[in-house]
């Protein structure tokens, strides 16, 4: 059993209307002038932005706004945010959006007190001494950034996607109102559910066993996601199902289902190259690659896969753990397909040739500088094989 | 479904030897001079205190020590601690012990910056404006105070036990080494397991339903406690079982198994009068009273009790939920008895007469000023009936 650290200090308010507390919460964390950071037009058109900004004003907090964060958020937008904050005296960043917006806000919070370029943190050239305080109003249940210590950015031409983690990167507060996710398109809801499932699986496939209670909690979270994701495909305005999925998304990445630092993370790293290269949705990239990864590493510990299927999908106990493991992988793929998510690159509409596969594999190892994974360590050759077997 | 707040900012280090990090962690939280606060002689004799103090010295942190915290910790000891801290310039309180020691340390942390008497907070006369920072080295898996926002103290003659909660009452850090619990007597281990089970049950019997994922997590935690408590009865030095129980104790009171503020808490309030009056162990008081409470309130929602038994003890599904509910209550009592814990006041060695029962009931309602419970609201008359039915 591996030792672990648990640190998840973000204050969460969960329920209808909690976005109205943004002003109060920002003031509690010292804001005098906030940057309200968001993505596309939906935050504006739905009236959410107005409600949040009105809440800030009521609490005497001035604000600037900066929209236009795209999925796989770009470092250029972060640089723009840092400049705007400096020019206008902003001392608090408020993300209104999903994981991309929160990750971009974290980037701005990192960059604001730093003299160099914020990308330095993401490519390992610098460590932060401080960050500006920041919080979130969550509108997409998926990435878990609202309670994680991580931020993932993509460079400007979209070819390089890199994450940075620090205990300074926890939101001061996150406001979770499930109603704000009612209008998400089915595809985005599905991608979010895949993302949270994989956040659990990355932690589940730890080389040193987790605590049994940690596994049991993770299995519980996955069961609830599977059940409620299916409900949302036919009834996207089901408050209870939205609430289950939203809280599951947060719990899937705040380390209560396993310490991130003891997890595997190969699937995420394999996917980062895919979405860096093709700009597909993160959740769809994950569902497209996970089965190929799972079959490639299965022999390391087939019983682990078999237990997973028994607990999450109630598959029968097989005499042969390899049979149980294969059944488990099938069940996850069946679940992803039931959400109309791809389980191969072809299904994701991606048809890389051998040259591109080799390029992605190279980049995934930081050009030979690292192996990925922990359940099974994977070098460039392993990675190439997994990409190949994910093709269709 | 009820809205909730989740806030659990304590930094947890979990594993063998983490007590050696006490100095480093205290320094991180600004300590220059610490009060090392502990209970009886076992912390001294085991060498734990020396290791912790050596760690403080290595990090340049001076310290004072104050032992003698007793179970159901007394406010007089807290006052002594506050005076010692003031006289000697202490700016950080480090609890080395279980829930009683941590609760006493929280009391000192509250009292240190406060001009009045610290008991004011516990009887609702004052609210804190600030607290001194504090952390814990945990030696008993039970109360969950290492990650909760609560502290419970008893007045000097032992007749009044009162809790105080505040978001300021979270430990800055808690160090959890399961090995430190190897030498706990079986009875104390058992009491700890009962305490954490009841922390789950108090949250489980919320009048407004919890999220399903929250119930599933709570059921998972209870299953793991039940399994590993039994292992520890025959093998107290089983690291894995100690680790499961220790982390379950923390999770049972950090609100991931349900918001404390949405819970019932009647069992705790019924027990507070018992242990205030008779100074029995908290866990034993809880196991002695819970069944009587459960049978008294069962009719509010028998299906809730039935589901609980199905999930935690795999009891069969009964057509009649009342039958399932009764089976569930029996199963919990059977579990408590398997740990040699009492399931009635007589088994706890307590034989109050009618006059004392009436006195406890009166005190439990703050002399008619409050009802207790939330799953079912209970007045003095209800409370008296529950005490009576708990007699044997």
XYZ file of C-alpha atoms in Angstrom, chain B residues 4-6 199-200 203-204 210 214-215 217-218 251-263 265:
26
model
C -24.512 21.504 0.688
C -21.167 23.040 1.411
C -17.965 21.021 1.311
C -20.533 9.547 12.051
C -21.685 7.953 8.820
C -25.216 11.862 7.949
C -27.043 8.973 6.301
C -28.228 13.035 0.095
C -22.696 10.433 -1.225
C -24.758 7.525 0.119
C -19.491 6.500 -0.570
C -20.807 6.331 2.981
C -13.434 10.333 5.737
C -16.324 9.639 8.104
C -16.148 13.168 9.492
C -14.733 15.361 6.708
C -18.168 15.578 5.035
C -17.399 13.491 1.944
C -19.956 11.008 3.326
C -22.503 13.792 3.743
C -22.623 17.327 5.013
C -22.632 17.460 8.770
C -25.148 20.267 8.660
C -27.672 18.103 6.787
C -27.336 15.176 9.196
C -27.036 13.987 15.175
